[in-house]
Amino acid sequence: MSGTPRRSREGAGSSGAGGPLHTTQRRALLKAGALAASGLATAPVLAQDGGKKVLRYAFDQAEVGFDPAGLQDLYSRIITAHIFEGLYGYDHLARPYKIRPVTAVALPEVSDNFRRFVIRVKPGIYFQDDPVFKGKPRELVAEDYVYSIKRFADPRWKAPAYASVQELRIIGLHPLREAALKTKTPFDYDTPIEGMRALDRYTLEFRLEQPSPRSLVQVLATPDLWGAVAREVIEAAGDKTMERPVGTGPFRLAAWTRSARVVLERNPTYREVRYDAEPNADDAEGQALLARFKGQRLPMVDRVEISIIDEQQPRWLSFLDEQHDLLERLPFEFINLAAPNGRVAPGLAARGIQMSRSLNSDVFYTFFNMDDPVVGGMAPERVALRRAIGLAIDIDQEIRLFWRGQAIPAQSPLAPHTSGYDPRFTSESGQYDLPRARALLDTFGYVDRNGDGWREQPDGTPLVLQWATTPDQRARSRDELRRKDMDKLGLRVEFKTAKFQENLKNARAGKLAIWTLGASSASPDGLPALDRGSSNAIGGQNMARFRDERFDRIYTELRQIPDGPEREKLFFEAKRLLAAYAPYKVHVHRILTDFWHPWLHGYRRPLFWQTWWQYVDIDTQAQRKVAG
């Protein structure tokens, strides 16, 4: 790279991603307050750990808490994935994916056309210590999974992921929930149900109303939600379950300052687990990682320290200043400085910093609340309004200016690397056509009647789009693009600002009209992405509150039939329905870039799963040498 490095929009990055970043330059940035605002220390804190291996990195959004039944956000689930364990998990190195036993002895014994599953839990697995156990080891048993999954049906917890459990059609579970709702009495955990039983101490049986060729096993391979909790702990915690996570996984919660810092440490009661994986024969990176780490006891690090830094510049600078070992998801505004032409910038490469890039299994989208009096409803004029708004959003410009070229246009809610995703599929959901958008509004009576430059509703009343947003610089820059898009369409926008978690809560409650956010896939099946159209997921993933009988029928059939051409045809029909009624405008799938310092070894971005801390190692000698 020649010449002087180009500055980003926020003015960060001239500190040297394109050339050597000297210590004096970094300290000057710190003294200027770039990191002070985030509350971080000005130098790595290593000596106090007494030689322990500490993995340090930052989230760009705050966590909600650590009770699986109450979670939907990615950041909390990354943490719970390392505290709790499911019966199954994903091979860390296999691509595209391979499900393998975690706390189960083997994959399920399946019968009755994928309606009956028998699973045996490994003996000798213990929960981490908790005062409720009174100093005695507490073994994981089959009944713990029965209880843990029942919690999602308990109305008390208002579990966002209940729709995923409901769609499994576990015999007897939904009636148990309905009884609690109808009588307004506590959920009855002690009543046995036919569809989920502990046959003995270590044997678990599921019976489903409908065939489930994929969904049950993939649900059970998602420990961040479906990991086992101990009933005694939940009952002792009362309304504070979010701050008292007790699982059988490799890490336990050590310290938590809400929305600022989360510290986890190695679980001292964790059983002996060794590094093992099955990468493809032609996967050179995976084979190299296996050769290096095979047989090592997990986890390899002693402690994980997570900072919450919601502004991108301080998060980037904290990595450059070696306060963090990993920069997961390089802020997009720094891509041309840190990775010009897709390569690590010379100044970073000279420091041994490494990089990986990948098309993420995610989608960013805007939802329109179908119950909202302005943008909701199935009347033709409301459908036209939503379609026009979607067509007026310039996705190519968004990719250039907001994502800095690090994204591809989305055409449906289906994410890359999942079934149902077809890179050849196109739809109006992924198009930009301003003349067509204007024509739609004109045709359906959204015109400027008083000459003030803004369109009114067909009945002549004012038309103002209430668009939710968050109070960070990234959101502000995206909002400016949206405002310009809507200005060109003649639509007035008011942005309503609140913290992400507040918006998430209000979205699930149907209190937001429009909001833009992202979602990452948690499994290789594309069906969970279609939860956003399922009427059973209203109050959870279906933030648009979309209801359509045809869509629900397709959704049910997609769940029951095996993978193959017929299932792909149904995915196509579902995507077309969502495009036609436009409860969502899909934006992009991101290309993610991760950076890490040379003393971090073994990092590989997972595709769908969140568990990876136990598979990385820290060279403390190299880390301390740089810190010193």
XYZ file of C-alpha atoms in Angstrom:
628
model
C 0.000 0.000 0.000
C 1.523 3.344 -1.013
C 0.962 6.848 0.273
C -0.751 7.908 3.478
C -3.423 5.589 4.847
C -6.942 6.832 4.154
C -8.979 7.916 7.192
C -12.272 6.282 8.002
C -15.481 8.295 8.332
C -15.105 8.446 12.114
C -11.497 9.576 11.830
C -10.007 6.386 13.314
C -7.411 4.197 11.714
C -4.764 6.744 10.805
C -2.964 5.311 13.811
C -1.399 2.796 11.536
C -3.227 -0.259 10.295
C -1.533 0.492 7.003
C 1.887 1.030 8.579
C 3.733 0.284 11.824
C 1.712 1.314 14.865
C 4.241 2.616 17.386
C 3.651 2.429 21.138
C 3.793 6.203 21.402
C 1.032 6.505 18.830
C -1.158 4.050 20.717
C -0.591 5.811 24.030
C -1.427 9.149 22.421
C -4.741 7.750 21.314
C -5.397 6.491 24.811
C -4.525 9.825 26.365
C -6.856 11.508 23.913
C -9.645 9.538 25.517
C -10.486 7.072 22.778
C -10.438 4.187 25.225
C -11.108 6.076 28.418
C -14.721 6.519 27.364
C -15.125 2.753 27.293
C -13.871 2.330 30.849
C -10.983 0.086 29.826
C -7.567 0.104 31.463
C -4.712 1.612 29.452
C -2.539 -1.493 29.513
C -3.080 -5.259 29.508
C -3.744 -6.706 32.958
C -1.775 -9.941 32.971
C 0.482 -10.119 35.996
C -2.352 -10.567 38.478
C -3.406 -13.830 36.827
C -0.379 -15.720 38.071
C 0.514 -17.348 34.778
C -3.033 -18.310 33.838
C -4.046 -18.329 30.210
C -6.573 -15.548 29.689
C -8.566 -15.014 26.491
C -9.627 -11.374 26.157
C -11.960 -9.873 23.601
C -15.010 -7.588 23.299
C -18.674 -7.754 22.348
C -20.147 -4.804 20.490
C -23.549 -5.294 22.119
C -24.469 -5.867 25.741
C -25.624 -9.200 27.078
C -29.109 -9.731 28.549
C -28.294 -12.450 31.070
C -27.541 -16.134 31.325
C -30.767 -18.091 31.741
C -31.263 -20.057 28.494
C -35.063 -19.936 28.773
C -35.044 -16.139 28.693
C -32.649 -15.557 25.827
C -32.826 -14.616 22.191
C -29.816 -12.346 21.662
C -26.565 -13.684 20.240
C -24.252 -12.190 22.858
C -25.838 -13.807 25.891
C -26.026 -17.084 23.995
C -22.298 -17.070 23.239
C -21.724 -17.066 26.986
C -24.366 -19.663 27.883
C -23.026 -21.953 25.159
C -19.852 -22.298 27.230
C -21.599 -22.763 30.584
C -24.328 -25.233 29.650
C -24.135 -28.406 27.588
C -26.599 -29.990 25.216
C -26.883 -33.674 24.499
C -25.208 -33.004 21.152
C -22.938 -30.430 19.573
C -21.097 -29.620 16.352
C -17.658 -30.884 15.435
C -15.447 -27.804 15.774
C -13.472 -28.469 12.588
C -15.926 -30.299 10.304
C -17.277 -28.289 7.358
C -20.038 -27.810 6.431
C -21.038 -29.519 9.707
C -21.156 -32.750 11.673
C -23.254 -33.384 14.777
C -21.637 -35.461 17.495
C -22.510 -36.517 21.064
C -21.572 -34.207 23.958
C -23.358 -35.435 27.075
C -25.090 -38.245 25.177
C -23.479 -41.638 24.700
C -24.357 -41.750 20.997
C -26.710 -40.305 18.411
C -30.392 -41.104 19.078
C -32.021 -44.436 18.424
C -34.769 -43.436 15.990
C -38.006 -45.286 15.212
C -41.653 -44.737 14.241
C -40.784 -42.655 11.178
C -38.730 -40.071 13.110
C -41.359 -39.754 15.831
C -39.587 -41.652 18.620
C -36.066 -40.914 19.830
C -34.218 -42.669 22.646
C -31.039 -41.043 23.986
C -28.691 -42.223 26.716
C -26.858 -39.697 28.875
C -23.247 -40.376 29.824
C -22.840 -41.220 33.522
C -20.291 -39.271 35.549
C -21.015 -35.755 34.291
C -21.447 -33.191 37.083
C -22.810 -29.680 37.433
C -20.448 -26.972 38.606
C -20.568 -26.229 42.315
C -23.435 -24.178 43.716
C -24.491 -23.552 47.341
C -27.788 -25.333 46.735
C -25.890 -28.618 46.327
C -24.466 -28.249 49.857
C -20.995 -29.359 48.866
C -22.111 -32.632 47.285
C -21.442 -33.533 43.643
C -24.588 -33.137 41.540
C -24.665 -35.573 38.616
C -26.340 -34.759 35.324
C -29.240 -37.158 34.670
C -31.899 -37.613 31.994
C -34.541 -35.848 34.072
C -32.490 -32.635 33.920
C -33.134 -32.388 30.183
C -36.841 -33.088 30.686
C -37.025 -30.229 33.184
C -34.842 -27.866 31.133
C -36.951 -28.221 27.995
C -40.222 -27.993 29.921
C -39.100 -24.571 31.172
C -39.533 -23.166 27.668
C -43.235 -24.050 27.856
C -43.672 -22.462 31.294
C -45.525 -19.134 30.781
C -43.618 -17.658 33.715
C -40.417 -17.402 31.713
C -41.971 -15.978 28.530
C -39.330 -17.903 26.603
C -38.665 -16.281 23.187
C -37.599 -19.675 21.805
C -40.782 -21.482 22.851
C -41.918 -21.519 19.220
C -38.975 -23.800 18.384
C -40.080 -26.243 21.086
C -43.713 -26.006 20.085
C -42.877 -26.790 16.463
C -41.248 -30.043 17.591
C -44.729 -31.189 18.642
C -43.586 -33.007 21.763
C -46.663 -34.994 22.784
C -48.341 -33.498 25.830
C -46.091 -30.443 26.259
C -48.338 -27.781 24.757
C -51.447 -28.937 26.690
C -49.422 -28.631 29.888
C -48.646 -25.028 28.987
C -52.259 -24.320 28.029
C -53.465 -25.667 31.378
C -51.206 -23.235 33.213
C -52.395 -20.339 31.067
C -56.055 -21.233 31.409
C -56.047 -21.751 35.170
C -53.440 -19.051 35.857
C -51.631 -21.480 38.116
C -47.928 -22.381 38.223
C -46.707 -24.669 35.466
C -46.822 -28.305 36.589
C -43.318 -29.717 36.108
C -44.128 -32.907 37.999
C -46.881 -34.151 35.694
C -45.342 -36.720 33.324
C -46.018 -36.271 29.624
C -45.864 -38.976 26.998
C -43.608 -37.016 24.687
C -40.636 -36.439 27.000
C -39.713 -38.867 29.766
C -36.738 -40.136 31.687
C -37.078 -43.915 31.305
C -34.376 -44.382 33.913
C -31.586 -42.311 35.444
C -29.660 -41.986 32.185
C -32.204 -42.765 29.432
C -34.327 -40.103 27.783
C -37.240 -40.695 25.413
C -38.905 -38.206 23.071
C -42.191 -38.928 21.286
C -43.385 -36.436 18.697
C -46.756 -35.878 17.061
C -45.113 -35.414 13.668
C -41.951 -36.727 11.985
C -38.805 -34.743 12.751
C -35.956 -35.893 10.498
C -33.668 -33.005 11.556
C -35.140 -30.565 14.011
C -35.003 -32.460 17.292
C -31.339 -33.406 17.017
C -30.362 -29.902 15.866
C -32.282 -28.350 18.741
C -30.523 -30.652 21.184
C -27.182 -29.608 19.630
C -27.706 -25.963 20.635
C -26.440 -25.728 24.225
C -26.823 -21.960 24.489
C -30.595 -22.543 24.659
C -31.179 -26.234 25.229
C -28.375 -27.030 27.648
C -29.261 -28.734 30.917
C -30.004 -26.683 34.032
C -30.461 -28.059 37.550
C -33.966 -27.671 38.931
C -32.675 -26.988 42.453
C -30.657 -24.013 41.223
C -33.516 -22.515 39.226
C -35.926 -22.800 42.143
C -33.394 -21.328 44.569
C -32.628 -18.437 42.198
C -36.259 -17.308 42.015
C -36.458 -14.274 39.738
C -32.666 -14.000 39.492
C -32.023 -16.929 37.165
C -30.348 -14.611 34.650
C -27.448 -14.056 37.039
C -27.050 -17.586 38.398
C -26.065 -19.887 35.522
C -25.010 -23.348 36.695
C -24.212 -25.892 34.025
C -21.934 -28.797 33.224
C -19.869 -26.995 30.570
C -16.184 -26.061 30.449
C -16.601 -22.577 31.960
C -18.473 -20.962 34.824
C -19.430 -17.368 35.509
C -16.829 -15.690 37.747
C -17.803 -11.996 37.608
C -20.385 -9.859 35.881
C -20.824 -6.129 35.610
C -23.968 -5.745 33.545
C -23.432 -4.246 30.077
C -19.738 -3.673 30.852
C -17.747 -6.824 31.637
C -18.242 -10.586 31.890
C -15.565 -12.895 33.285
C -15.660 -16.669 33.048
C -13.218 -19.170 34.442
C -12.444 -22.817 33.901
C -15.068 -25.015 35.563
C -13.114 -27.024 38.180
C -15.676 -29.851 38.115
C -15.518 -30.228 34.339
C -14.793 -33.799 33.317
C -11.833 -34.929 31.233
C -12.482 -33.992 27.603
C -9.785 -34.164 24.944
C -9.445 -32.209 21.707
C -10.752 -34.301 18.839
C -12.402 -33.491 15.530
C -12.990 -34.805 12.019
C -12.074 -32.151 9.451
C -12.471 -33.017 5.786
C -9.463 -34.626 4.151
C -9.020 -31.622 1.828
C -9.351 -29.072 4.656
C -5.707 -28.050 5.125
C -6.442 -25.581 7.919
C -8.632 -28.030 9.797
C -6.103 -30.841 9.432
C -3.326 -28.590 10.715
C -5.370 -27.600 13.768
C -6.188 -31.229 14.506
C -2.534 -32.247 14.202
C -1.495 -29.503 16.599
C -4.123 -29.928 19.311
C -5.408 -33.502 19.128
C -5.464 -35.109 22.544
C -5.009 -31.921 24.568
C -7.307 -31.550 27.522
C -10.072 -28.977 27.197
C -10.456 -26.151 27.875
C -6.939 -24.967 27.111
C -7.461 -21.463 28.531
C -8.134 -20.777 32.206
C -10.161 -17.619 31.945
C -12.193 -15.572 29.453
C -12.649 -11.828 29.933
C -15.264 -10.089 27.795
C -15.602 -6.319 27.599
C -18.718 -4.638 26.246
C -17.667 -1.871 23.857
C -20.572 -0.738 21.721
C -18.649 1.943 19.835
C -16.495 0.565 17.051
C -13.474 2.868 17.294
C -12.654 2.045 20.946
C -13.118 -1.657 20.244
C -10.693 -1.464 17.318
C -8.148 0.559 19.282
C -8.274 -1.757 22.280
C -7.236 -4.589 19.977
C -4.427 -2.554 18.434
C -3.204 -1.693 21.916
C -3.021 -5.428 22.777
C -5.700 -5.124 25.430
C -7.581 -7.829 23.552
C -6.208 -10.981 21.966
C -8.951 -11.258 19.381
C -10.943 -8.773 17.368
C -13.976 -10.790 16.445
C -15.681 -9.035 13.537
C -13.469 -6.158 12.498
C -15.557 -2.959 12.412
C -16.461 -2.480 8.780
C -15.322 1.134 8.680
C -11.720 -0.002 9.199
C -11.591 -2.703 6.515
C -9.627 -0.633 3.984
C -7.023 0.207 6.610
C -6.703 -3.210 8.196
C -7.151 -5.445 5.157
C -6.597 -3.547 1.896
C -7.353 -5.775 -1.085
C -8.303 -8.604 1.269
C -4.840 -8.936 2.848
C -3.539 -8.073 6.295
C -2.088 -4.565 6.136
C 1.738 -4.536 6.198
C 1.952 -2.817 9.562
C -0.298 -5.406 11.171
C 1.389 -8.305 9.409
C 4.737 -7.107 10.782
C 3.321 -7.583 14.276
C 2.274 -11.148 13.466
C -1.438 -10.340 13.437
C -3.496 -12.918 11.566
C -6.809 -12.687 9.771
C -9.672 -14.811 8.477
C -12.610 -13.797 6.296
C -15.854 -15.671 5.685
C -19.376 -15.223 4.397
C -21.407 -15.398 7.563
C -24.527 -17.469 8.023
C -26.645 -14.448 8.885
C -29.107 -11.965 7.479
C -29.874 -8.320 8.230
C -33.464 -7.270 7.730
C -36.088 -4.640 8.479
C -39.401 -5.809 9.870
C -42.740 -4.074 9.583
C -45.162 -4.698 12.431
C -48.245 -6.202 10.780
C -50.383 -4.963 13.691
C -49.231 -1.367 13.282
C -51.955 1.016 12.057
C -49.636 2.674 9.528
C -47.444 -0.035 7.982
C -49.288 -3.200 9.064
C -52.176 -5.217 7.728
C -52.904 -7.229 4.594
C -54.977 -4.571 2.803
C -53.585 -3.938 -0.712
C -52.548 -0.360 0.082
C -50.585 -1.482 3.165
C -48.838 -4.239 1.221
C -47.997 -1.645 -1.424
C -46.562 0.713 1.201
C -44.259 -1.965 2.611
C -43.162 -3.073 -0.835
C -42.472 0.530 -1.843
C -40.357 1.155 1.261
C -38.380 -1.991 0.532
C -37.860 -1.105 -3.122
C -36.633 2.378 -2.137
C -33.855 1.069 0.105
C -30.644 1.237 -1.926
C -28.871 -1.946 -0.845
C -25.882 -1.471 -3.166
C -25.258 1.935 -1.606
C -25.690 0.427 1.858
C -23.086 -2.221 1.052
C -20.620 0.386 -0.231
C -21.037 3.029 2.441
C -22.242 1.236 5.555
C -20.748 -2.249 5.182
C -17.659 -0.989 3.303
C -18.131 -3.661 0.679
C -18.133 -6.452 3.261
C -21.551 -7.918 2.468
C -23.609 -9.387 -0.342
C -27.269 -8.564 -1.089
C -29.851 -10.826 0.539
C -32.868 -12.020 -1.384
C -34.752 -13.823 1.403
C -34.497 -14.465 5.150
C -32.585 -17.693 4.459
C -28.904 -17.436 5.373
C -25.863 -18.822 3.531
C -24.671 -22.316 4.509
C -28.211 -23.423 5.433
C -30.721 -25.605 3.624
C -33.175 -23.543 1.612
C -30.588 -20.897 0.766
C -30.062 -20.635 -2.980
C -27.515 -18.087 -4.253
C -29.395 -18.037 -7.585
C -32.712 -17.056 -6.015
C -33.843 -13.469 -6.583
C -36.937 -11.617 -5.436
C -38.362 -8.157 -4.982
C -37.119 -8.394 -1.371
C -33.592 -7.882 -2.648
C -34.238 -5.280 -5.340
C -33.779 -1.509 -5.505
C -36.232 0.176 -7.882
C -37.121 3.754 -6.911
C -39.391 4.482 -9.935
C -41.405 1.356 -9.223
C -41.629 2.263 -5.530
C -42.983 5.721 -6.402
C -45.477 4.231 -8.846
C -46.777 1.824 -6.212
C -47.439 4.657 -3.780
C -49.085 6.791 -6.444
C -51.331 3.917 -7.535
C -52.571 3.203 -4.024
C -53.220 6.791 -3.001
C -50.103 7.697 -1.021
C -49.684 11.147 -2.573
C -48.733 14.653 -1.468
C -52.060 16.452 -1.178
C -50.972 19.664 0.569
C -47.801 20.376 -1.379
C -45.398 20.167 1.568
C -43.244 17.557 -0.187
C -44.432 14.615 1.928
C -46.933 11.962 0.983
C -50.094 11.456 3.028
C -52.025 8.255 3.630
C -54.810 7.323 1.186
C -57.395 8.864 3.545
C -55.454 12.140 3.637
C -54.095 11.799 7.180
C -50.372 12.445 7.840
C -47.977 9.620 7.085
C -44.965 9.322 9.381
C -42.821 6.176 9.617
C -41.820 5.422 13.211
C -38.461 3.679 12.805
C -36.709 2.239 15.862
C -32.952 2.610 16.174
C -30.103 2.500 18.692
C -27.914 5.314 20.093
C -24.557 4.350 18.563
C -22.546 5.847 15.748
C -23.025 2.860 13.440
C -26.785 3.087 13.772
C -26.710 6.822 13.171
C -24.822 6.391 9.912
C -27.274 3.709 8.772
C -30.226 5.900 9.787
C -28.868 8.693 7.609
C -28.920 6.358 4.604
C -32.497 5.342 5.412
C -33.566 8.944 5.775
C -32.134 9.782 2.362
C -33.852 6.738 0.826
C -37.208 7.731 2.278
C -36.719 11.400 1.355
C -36.405 10.331 -2.277
C -39.679 8.455 -1.887
C -41.417 11.385 -0.205
C -41.950 9.587 3.093
C -41.319 11.300 6.415
C -39.352 9.274 8.998
C -39.000 9.711 12.742
C -36.260 7.630 14.350
C -37.032 6.441 17.875
C -33.829 5.739 19.805
C -33.426 3.140 22.559
C -30.815 0.623 23.671
C -30.729 -2.585 21.655
C -32.127 -4.755 24.451
C -35.021 -2.361 25.052
C -35.851 -2.416 21.355
C -35.664 -6.199 21.355
C -38.099 -6.436 24.254
C -40.498 -3.978 22.648
C -40.241 -5.689 19.274
C -41.274 -9.029 20.744
C -44.173 -7.298 22.481
C -45.377 -5.757 19.208
C -44.611 -2.186 20.310
C -42.290 -1.191 17.454
C -43.533 -0.276 13.993
C -40.264 -0.713 12.069
C -36.810 -1.831 13.133
C -33.655 -3.034 11.378
C -31.536 -5.752 12.968
C -29.627 -8.921 12.191
C -29.869 -12.606 13.005
C -27.350 -15.434 12.827
C -28.177 -19.044 12.063
C -27.941 -21.454 14.975
C -28.253 -24.626 12.878
C -27.606 -25.853 9.333
C -31.334 -26.057 8.637
C -32.898 -23.024 7.019
C -36.278 -23.629 8.632
C -35.594 -21.583 11.811
C -35.151 -18.514 9.585
C -38.747 -19.028 8.508
C -39.854 -18.749 12.134
C -40.053 -15.073 11.218
C -43.146 -15.904 9.193
C -44.679 -18.567 11.421
C -47.728 -17.447 13.407
C -46.571 -19.701 16.261
C -43.457 -17.543 16.623
C -45.297 -14.253 17.215
C -43.843 -12.827 20.396
C -40.511 -14.462 19.586
C -38.703 -14.608 16.248
C -41.713 -13.392 14.263
C -41.308 -9.739 15.222
C -43.330 -8.711 12.168
C -46.309 -10.567 13.677
C -47.041 -11.975 10.224
C -49.966 -14.411 9.945
C -50.795 -16.422 6.857
C -52.418 -19.872 6.742
C -50.644 -20.878 3.539
C -47.291 -19.992 4.992
C -48.032 -21.929 8.180
C -48.963 -25.022 6.152
C -45.727 -24.810 4.182
C -43.769 -24.302 7.389
C -45.299 -27.418 8.961
C -44.574 -29.538 5.898
C -40.986 -28.277 5.749
C -40.483 -29.527 9.280
C -41.752 -33.022 8.541
C -40.273 -34.064 5.215
C -36.690 -35.233 4.571
C -34.142 -33.089 2.760
C -34.389 -33.213 -1.004
C -35.901 -31.520 -4.082
C -39.443 -31.476 -2.664
C -38.290 -29.660 0.454
C -36.317 -27.136 -1.587
C -39.473 -26.451 -3.623
C -41.352 -25.663 -0.407
C -38.568 -23.307 0.681
C -38.989 -21.516 -2.642
C -42.737 -21.116 -2.093
C -42.233 -19.793 1.436
C -39.704 -17.216 0.243
C -42.085 -16.066 -2.497
C -44.932 -15.564 -0.008
C -42.769 -13.406 2.238
C -41.660 -11.361 -0.756
C -45.269 -10.870 -1.894
C -46.649 -9.604 1.429
C -43.418 -7.852 2.471
C -43.520 -8.138 6.269
C -39.721 -7.958 5.970
C -37.216 -6.180 3.806
C -34.024 -8.224 3.691
C -30.763 -6.310 3.367
C -27.490 -8.273 3.354
C -25.460 -11.268 4.400
C -22.211 -10.080 5.976
C -18.648 -10.976 5.129
C -16.900 -11.128 8.507
C -13.235 -10.479 9.151
C -11.578 -11.592 12.376
C -8.102 -10.543 13.566
C -6.003 -12.053 16.318
C -2.592 -11.547 17.832
C 0.113 -14.192 17.269
C -0.103 -15.586 20.806
C -3.684 -16.787 20.236
C -3.691 -20.242 18.645
C -6.431 -22.455 17.296
C -9.061 -19.828 16.489
C -11.535 -20.768 13.776
C -14.875 -19.054 13.314
C -17.759 -21.496 13.785
C -20.518 -21.657 11.197
C -23.637 -22.116 13.334
C -22.535 -22.999 16.809
C -21.234 -20.655 19.505
C -18.811 -22.940 21.360
C -15.160 -22.295 20.572
C -13.397 -20.924 23.683
C -12.307 -24.374 24.826
C -10.580 -25.015 21.494
C -8.139 -22.087 21.588
C -4.839 -21.708 23.401
C -2.788 -18.742 24.601
C 0.993 -18.547 24.467
C 1.412 -16.602 27.710
C 5.138 -16.148 27.224
C 4.644 -14.371 23.902
C 1.691 -12.445 25.286
C 3.687 -11.203 28.283
C 6.684 -10.333 26.172
C 4.585 -7.910 24.136
C 2.810 -6.566 27.229
C 6.101 -5.918 28.934
